[in-house]
Coordinates of C-alpha atoms and ligand atoms in Angstrom, one line a residue:
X1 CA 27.1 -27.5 20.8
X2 CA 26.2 -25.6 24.3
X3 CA 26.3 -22.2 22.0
X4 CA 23.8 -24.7 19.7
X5 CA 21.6 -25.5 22.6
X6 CA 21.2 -22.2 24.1
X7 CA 20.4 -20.9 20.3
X8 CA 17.5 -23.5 20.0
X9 CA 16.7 -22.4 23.2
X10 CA 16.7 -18.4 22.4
X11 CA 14.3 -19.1 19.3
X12 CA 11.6 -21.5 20.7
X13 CA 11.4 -18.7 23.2
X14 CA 11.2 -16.0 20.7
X15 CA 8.2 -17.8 18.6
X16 CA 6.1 -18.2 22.1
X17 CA 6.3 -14.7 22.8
X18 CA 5.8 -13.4 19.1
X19 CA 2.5 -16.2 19.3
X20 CA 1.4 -17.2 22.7
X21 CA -0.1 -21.2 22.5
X22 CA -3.9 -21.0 21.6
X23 CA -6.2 -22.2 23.9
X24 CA -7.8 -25.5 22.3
X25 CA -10.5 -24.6 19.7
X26 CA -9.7 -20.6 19.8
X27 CA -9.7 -18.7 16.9
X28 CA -6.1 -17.1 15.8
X29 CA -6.6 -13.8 13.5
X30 CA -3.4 -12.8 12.6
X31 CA -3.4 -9.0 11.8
X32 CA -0.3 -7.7 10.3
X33 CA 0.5 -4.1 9.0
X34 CA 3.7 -2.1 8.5
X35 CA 3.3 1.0 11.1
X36 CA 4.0 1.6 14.6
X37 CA 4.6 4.2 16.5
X38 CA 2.2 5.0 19.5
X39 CA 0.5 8.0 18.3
X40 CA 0.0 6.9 14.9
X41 CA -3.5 6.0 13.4
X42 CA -3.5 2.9 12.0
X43 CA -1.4 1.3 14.7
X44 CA -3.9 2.4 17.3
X45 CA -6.9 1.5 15.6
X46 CA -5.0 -2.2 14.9
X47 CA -4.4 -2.2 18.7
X48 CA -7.9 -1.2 19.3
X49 CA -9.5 -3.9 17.2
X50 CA -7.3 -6.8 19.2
X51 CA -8.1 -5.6 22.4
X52 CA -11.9 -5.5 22.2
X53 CA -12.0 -8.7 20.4
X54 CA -9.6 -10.5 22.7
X55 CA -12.2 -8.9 25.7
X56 CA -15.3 -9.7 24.8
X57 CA -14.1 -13.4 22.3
X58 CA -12.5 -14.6 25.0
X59 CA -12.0 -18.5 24.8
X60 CA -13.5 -18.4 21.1
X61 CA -11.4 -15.7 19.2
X62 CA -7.9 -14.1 19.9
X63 CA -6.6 -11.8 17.7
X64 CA -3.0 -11.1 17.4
X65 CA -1.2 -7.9 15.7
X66 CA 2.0 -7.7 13.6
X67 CA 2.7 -4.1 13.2
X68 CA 5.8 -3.1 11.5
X69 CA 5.7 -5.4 8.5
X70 CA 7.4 -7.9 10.9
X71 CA 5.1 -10.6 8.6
X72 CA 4.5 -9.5 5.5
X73 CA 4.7 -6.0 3.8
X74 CA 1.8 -4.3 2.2
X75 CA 2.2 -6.0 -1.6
X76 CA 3.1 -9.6 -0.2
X77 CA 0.2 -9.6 2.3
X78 CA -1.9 -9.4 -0.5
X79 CA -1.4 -12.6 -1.2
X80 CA -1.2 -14.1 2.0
X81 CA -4.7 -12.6 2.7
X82 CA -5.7 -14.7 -0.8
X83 CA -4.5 -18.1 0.7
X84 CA -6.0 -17.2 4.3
X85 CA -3.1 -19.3 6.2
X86 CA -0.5 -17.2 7.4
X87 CA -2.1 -14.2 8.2
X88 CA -6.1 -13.5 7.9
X89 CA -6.7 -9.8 8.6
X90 CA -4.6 -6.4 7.3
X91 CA -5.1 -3.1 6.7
X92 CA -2.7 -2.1 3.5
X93 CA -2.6 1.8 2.2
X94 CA -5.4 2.3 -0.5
X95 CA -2.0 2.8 -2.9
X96 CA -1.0 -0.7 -2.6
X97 CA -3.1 -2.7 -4.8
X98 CA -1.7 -2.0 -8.3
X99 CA -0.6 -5.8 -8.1
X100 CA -4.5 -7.0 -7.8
X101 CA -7.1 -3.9 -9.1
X102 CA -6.8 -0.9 -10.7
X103 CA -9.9 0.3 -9.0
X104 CA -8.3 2.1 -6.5
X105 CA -6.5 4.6 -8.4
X106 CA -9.1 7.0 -8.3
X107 CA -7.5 7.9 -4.2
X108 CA -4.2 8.6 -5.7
X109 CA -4.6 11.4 -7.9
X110 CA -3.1 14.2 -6.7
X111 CA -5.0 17.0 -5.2
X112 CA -8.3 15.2 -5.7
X113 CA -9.5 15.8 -2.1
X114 CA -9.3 18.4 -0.6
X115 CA -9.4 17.1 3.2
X116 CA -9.5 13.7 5.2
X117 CA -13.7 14.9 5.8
X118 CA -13.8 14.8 1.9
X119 CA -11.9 11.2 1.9
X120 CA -14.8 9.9 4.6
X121 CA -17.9 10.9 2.6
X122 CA -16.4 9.7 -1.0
X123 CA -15.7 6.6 1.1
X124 CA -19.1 6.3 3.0
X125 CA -20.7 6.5 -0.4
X126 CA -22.0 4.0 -2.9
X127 CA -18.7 4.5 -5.0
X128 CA -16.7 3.7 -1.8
X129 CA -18.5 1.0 -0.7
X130 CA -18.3 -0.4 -4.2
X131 CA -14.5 0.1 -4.5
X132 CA -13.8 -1.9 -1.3
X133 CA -16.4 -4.6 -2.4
X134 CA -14.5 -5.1 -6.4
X135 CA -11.6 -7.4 -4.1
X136 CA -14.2 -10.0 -3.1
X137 CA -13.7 -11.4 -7.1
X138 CA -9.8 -12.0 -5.8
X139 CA -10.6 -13.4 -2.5
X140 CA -10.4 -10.4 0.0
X141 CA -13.3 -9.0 1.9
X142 CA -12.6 -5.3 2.5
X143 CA -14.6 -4.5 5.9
X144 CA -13.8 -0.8 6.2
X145 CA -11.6 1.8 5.4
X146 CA -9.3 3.0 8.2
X147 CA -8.5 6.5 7.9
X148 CA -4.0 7.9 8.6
X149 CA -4.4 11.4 6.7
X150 CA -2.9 14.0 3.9
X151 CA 0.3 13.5 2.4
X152 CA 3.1 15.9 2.7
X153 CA 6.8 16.1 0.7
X154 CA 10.3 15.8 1.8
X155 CA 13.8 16.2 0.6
X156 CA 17.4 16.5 0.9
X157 CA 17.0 20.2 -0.2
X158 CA 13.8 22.4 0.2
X159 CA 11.0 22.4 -1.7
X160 CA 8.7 25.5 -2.3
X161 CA 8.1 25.4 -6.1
X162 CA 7.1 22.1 -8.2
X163 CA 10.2 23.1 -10.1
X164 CA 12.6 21.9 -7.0
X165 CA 11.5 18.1 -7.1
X166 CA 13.1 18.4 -11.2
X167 CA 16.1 15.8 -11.0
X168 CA 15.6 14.5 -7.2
X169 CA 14.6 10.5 -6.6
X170 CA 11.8 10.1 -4.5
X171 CA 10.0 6.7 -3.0
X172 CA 6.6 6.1 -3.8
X173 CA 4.2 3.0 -2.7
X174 CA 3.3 0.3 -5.3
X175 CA 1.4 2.6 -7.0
X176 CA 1.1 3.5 -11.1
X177 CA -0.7 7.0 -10.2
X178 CA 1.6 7.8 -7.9
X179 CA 5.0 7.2 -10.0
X180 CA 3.2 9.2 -13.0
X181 CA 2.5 12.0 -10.3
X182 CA 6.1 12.5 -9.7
X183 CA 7.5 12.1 -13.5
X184 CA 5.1 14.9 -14.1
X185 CA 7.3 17.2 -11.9
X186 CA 10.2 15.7 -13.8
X187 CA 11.3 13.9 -11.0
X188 CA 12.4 9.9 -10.8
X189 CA 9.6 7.9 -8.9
X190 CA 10.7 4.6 -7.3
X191 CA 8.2 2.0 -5.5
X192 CA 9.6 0.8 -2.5
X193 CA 8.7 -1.2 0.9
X194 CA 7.9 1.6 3.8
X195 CA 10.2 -0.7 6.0
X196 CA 13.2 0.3 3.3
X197 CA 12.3 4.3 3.2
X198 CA 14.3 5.9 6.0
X199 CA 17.6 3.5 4.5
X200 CA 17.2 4.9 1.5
X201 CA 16.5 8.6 2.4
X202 CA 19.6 8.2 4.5
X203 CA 22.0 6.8 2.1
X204 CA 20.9 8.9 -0.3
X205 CA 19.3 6.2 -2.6
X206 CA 16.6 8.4 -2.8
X207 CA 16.3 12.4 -2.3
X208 CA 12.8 12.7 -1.1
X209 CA 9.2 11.1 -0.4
X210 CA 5.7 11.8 0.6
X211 CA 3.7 10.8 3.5
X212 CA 1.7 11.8 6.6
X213 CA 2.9 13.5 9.3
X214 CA 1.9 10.3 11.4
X215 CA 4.4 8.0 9.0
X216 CA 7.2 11.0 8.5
X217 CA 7.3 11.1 12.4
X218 CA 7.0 7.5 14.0
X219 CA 9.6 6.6 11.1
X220 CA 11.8 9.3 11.8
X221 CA 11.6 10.5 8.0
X222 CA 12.4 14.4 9.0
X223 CA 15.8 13.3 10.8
X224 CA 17.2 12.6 7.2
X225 CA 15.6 15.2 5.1
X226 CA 16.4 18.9 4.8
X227 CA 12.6 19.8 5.7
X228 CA 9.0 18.9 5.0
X229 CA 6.7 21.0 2.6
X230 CA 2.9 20.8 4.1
X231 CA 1.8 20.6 0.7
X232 CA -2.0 18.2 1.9
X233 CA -1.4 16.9 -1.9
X234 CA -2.8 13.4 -1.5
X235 CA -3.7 11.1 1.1
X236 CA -2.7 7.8 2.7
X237 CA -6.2 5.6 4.1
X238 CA -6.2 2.0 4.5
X239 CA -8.6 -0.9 3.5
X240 CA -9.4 -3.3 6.2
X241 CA -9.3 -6.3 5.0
X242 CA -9.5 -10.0 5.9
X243 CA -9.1 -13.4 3.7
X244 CA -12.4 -14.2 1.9
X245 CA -11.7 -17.9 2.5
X246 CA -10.7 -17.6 6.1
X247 CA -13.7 -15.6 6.4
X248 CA -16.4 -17.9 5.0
X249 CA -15.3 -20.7 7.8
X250 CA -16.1 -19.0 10.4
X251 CA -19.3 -19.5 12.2
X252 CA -21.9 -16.9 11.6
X253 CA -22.2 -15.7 15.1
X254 CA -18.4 -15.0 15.0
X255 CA -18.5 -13.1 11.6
X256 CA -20.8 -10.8 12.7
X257 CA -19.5 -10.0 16.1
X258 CA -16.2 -9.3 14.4
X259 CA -17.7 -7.1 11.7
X260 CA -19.7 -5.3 14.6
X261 CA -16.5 -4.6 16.4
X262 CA -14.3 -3.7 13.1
X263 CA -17.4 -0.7 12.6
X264 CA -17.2 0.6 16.1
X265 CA -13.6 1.1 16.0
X266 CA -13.3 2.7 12.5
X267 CA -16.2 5.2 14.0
X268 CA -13.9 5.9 17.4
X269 CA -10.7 5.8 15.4
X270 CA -11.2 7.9 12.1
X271 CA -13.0 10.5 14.0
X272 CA -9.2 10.8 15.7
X273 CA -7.0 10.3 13.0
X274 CA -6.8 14.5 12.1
X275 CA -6.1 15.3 15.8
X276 CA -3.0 12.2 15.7
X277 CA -1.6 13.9 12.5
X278 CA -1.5 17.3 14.0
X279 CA -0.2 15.7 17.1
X280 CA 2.5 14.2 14.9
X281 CA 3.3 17.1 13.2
X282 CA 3.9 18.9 16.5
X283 CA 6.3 16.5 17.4
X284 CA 8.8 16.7 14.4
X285 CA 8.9 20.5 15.5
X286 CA 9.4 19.7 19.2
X287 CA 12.4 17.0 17.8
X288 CA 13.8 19.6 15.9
X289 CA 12.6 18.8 12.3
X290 CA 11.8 21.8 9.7
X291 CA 8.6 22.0 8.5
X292 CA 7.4 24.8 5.5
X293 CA 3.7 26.0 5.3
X294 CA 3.2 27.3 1.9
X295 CA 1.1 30.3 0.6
X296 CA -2.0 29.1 -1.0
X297 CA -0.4 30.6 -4.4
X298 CA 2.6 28.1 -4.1
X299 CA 0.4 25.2 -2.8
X300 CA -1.7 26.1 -6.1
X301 CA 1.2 25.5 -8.4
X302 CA 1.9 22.0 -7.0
X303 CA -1.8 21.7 -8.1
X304 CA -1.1 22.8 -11.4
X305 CA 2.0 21.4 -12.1
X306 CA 0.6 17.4 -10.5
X307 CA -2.8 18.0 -12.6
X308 CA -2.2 16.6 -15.6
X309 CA -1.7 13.2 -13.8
X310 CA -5.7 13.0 -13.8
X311 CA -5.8 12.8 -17.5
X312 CA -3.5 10.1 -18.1
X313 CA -5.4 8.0 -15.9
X314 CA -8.8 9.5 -16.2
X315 CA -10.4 7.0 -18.9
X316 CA -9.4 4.2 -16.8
X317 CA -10.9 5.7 -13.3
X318 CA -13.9 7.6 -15.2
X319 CA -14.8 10.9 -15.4
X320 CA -17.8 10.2 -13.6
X321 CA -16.4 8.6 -10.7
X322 CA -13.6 11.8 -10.3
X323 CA -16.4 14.2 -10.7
X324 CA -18.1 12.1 -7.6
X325 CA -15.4 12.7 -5.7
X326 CA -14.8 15.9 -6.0
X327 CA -18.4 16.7 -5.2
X328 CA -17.2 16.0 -1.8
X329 CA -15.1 19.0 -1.3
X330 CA -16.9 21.8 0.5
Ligands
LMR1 C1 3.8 3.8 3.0 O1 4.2 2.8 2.5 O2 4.4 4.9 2.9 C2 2.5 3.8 3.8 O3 1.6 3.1 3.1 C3 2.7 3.0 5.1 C4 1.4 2.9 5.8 O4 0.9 1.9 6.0 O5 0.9 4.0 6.3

């Protein structure tokens, strides 16, 4: 009973802390997203958002984060944001919304862009702007797209030709693109939650994956992989996002102060994000991991070897919007 008591006791606790009482007639944004990590992009940005909000809303709005999927992870929050109850805001990788559109494929072929400057123009354009706007139909607002950076490859063994990911299991997000990306190399793709990646990769569920240097580092990715190929094949960017219907009852005034304040810190953060990654990469040297550059006539068979992937899903995506996208590349 006592042990029962001081249980009881132990939780109550543990929900104040996780969501401090709100002040009578605040707003309570509940932000979740499945990184952490101090140096990492969209954990800062997250942190960013909450702390000018909660500054300059006081008494009215009071945003609270949830990083490291301690809510939901990146598929369920989806549709969470749709019902607006238990959690309002999130900022998912663009590769996570197979479940709802297939409109944001087009960011998951492989070697479409050639840097994260490339990514920000497409994105600032009217294709961008359009791509984020096709989830108000299913009752998400997407109010900017938060840049992390370009994908590298890991594996229990190293990989320097497209040949050496034949036969090896690698993780991939909830994404179609992405799992034909990695059958093309005549590997076996499987979609998994990021929470579930280093588990895998350690108990050998899985041989490999791909990610930033900011997500390979904060999750400790390198510690259970033979080394990491800088192979910039892809990138991981998130949608910002909040729930349509939470959205639409909040007074005016509010909505626009919060869009101001989203704008102004996806101008601070993205301009950041490159120098975080190369930060990050820095650091799995410093801890010891293995990383391997490769010579642009290696990196160039990658391309070849992933390329096909755009024709299997280029009548869906269009030509014309892949030919826009590419004109971004210097
Ligand atoms: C992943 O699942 O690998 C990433 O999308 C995680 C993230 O949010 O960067």
């Amino acid at each position: 009973m006592r042990l029962l008591k001081i249980g009881i006791l132990v939780a109550t606790a543990a929900a104040f802390l996780v969501t401090p009482a709100a002040v009578a007639g605040e707003i309570v944004i509940k932000f979740s997203h499945v990184t952490s990590g101090k140096k990492h992009p969209k954990y800062l940005a997250a942190e960013e958002f909450a702390k000018r909000v909660n500054e300059r809303m006081k008494g009215k709005v009071r945003v609270e984060v949830y990083p490291g999927g301690q809510l939901f992870n990146d598929t369920a929050v989806l549709i969470e944001l749709i019902k607006g109850k238990a959690v309002h805001m999130a900022a998912p990788s663009l590769s996570k919304f197979e479940s709802i559109t297939k409109k944001f494929r087009i960011f998951d072929l492989p070697f479409l862009f050639d840097d994260i400057e490339a990514v920000n123009a497409f994105q600032a354009s009217g294709h961008g702007k359009a791509i984020l706007k096709s989830l108000k139909k299913k009752g998400i607002l997407g109010l900017a797209y938060w840049h992390n950076g370009m994908k590298q490859m890991s594996a229990n063994k190293p990989l320097i030709a497209p040949a050496d990911a034949k036969g090896l299991k690698f993780r991939v997000q909830q994404s179609d693109v992405l799992v034909a990306q990695f059958k093309q190399l005549g590997a076996t793709p499987q979609k998994m939650a990021f929470k579930e990646v280093y588990g895998a990769l350690q108990t050998g569920v899985v041989d490999g994956q791909e990610n930033t240097w900011s997500n390979i580092y904060s999750k400790k990715f390198f510690e259970v992989q033979d080394g990491v190929s800088e192979t910039d094949h892809g990138i991981i960017d998130y949608a910002v996002l909040v729930s349509l219907r939470f959205w639409k009852g909040l007074p005016d005034a509010i909505r626009s102060q919060l869009a101001a304040i989203v704008a102004e810190v996806t101008a601070e953060r993205n301009g950041l994000a490159r120098k975080l990654n190369l930060e990050n990469r820095r650091k799995i040297l410093d801890a010891g991991g293995k990383i391997r550059t490769l010579t642009p006539k290696q990196r160039a068979a990658w391309r070849q070897a992933m390329k096909p992937v755009w024709g299997e899903f280029s009548g869906g995506i269009g030509t014309d919007l892949i030919e826009a996208a590419q004109s971004f590349n210097k």
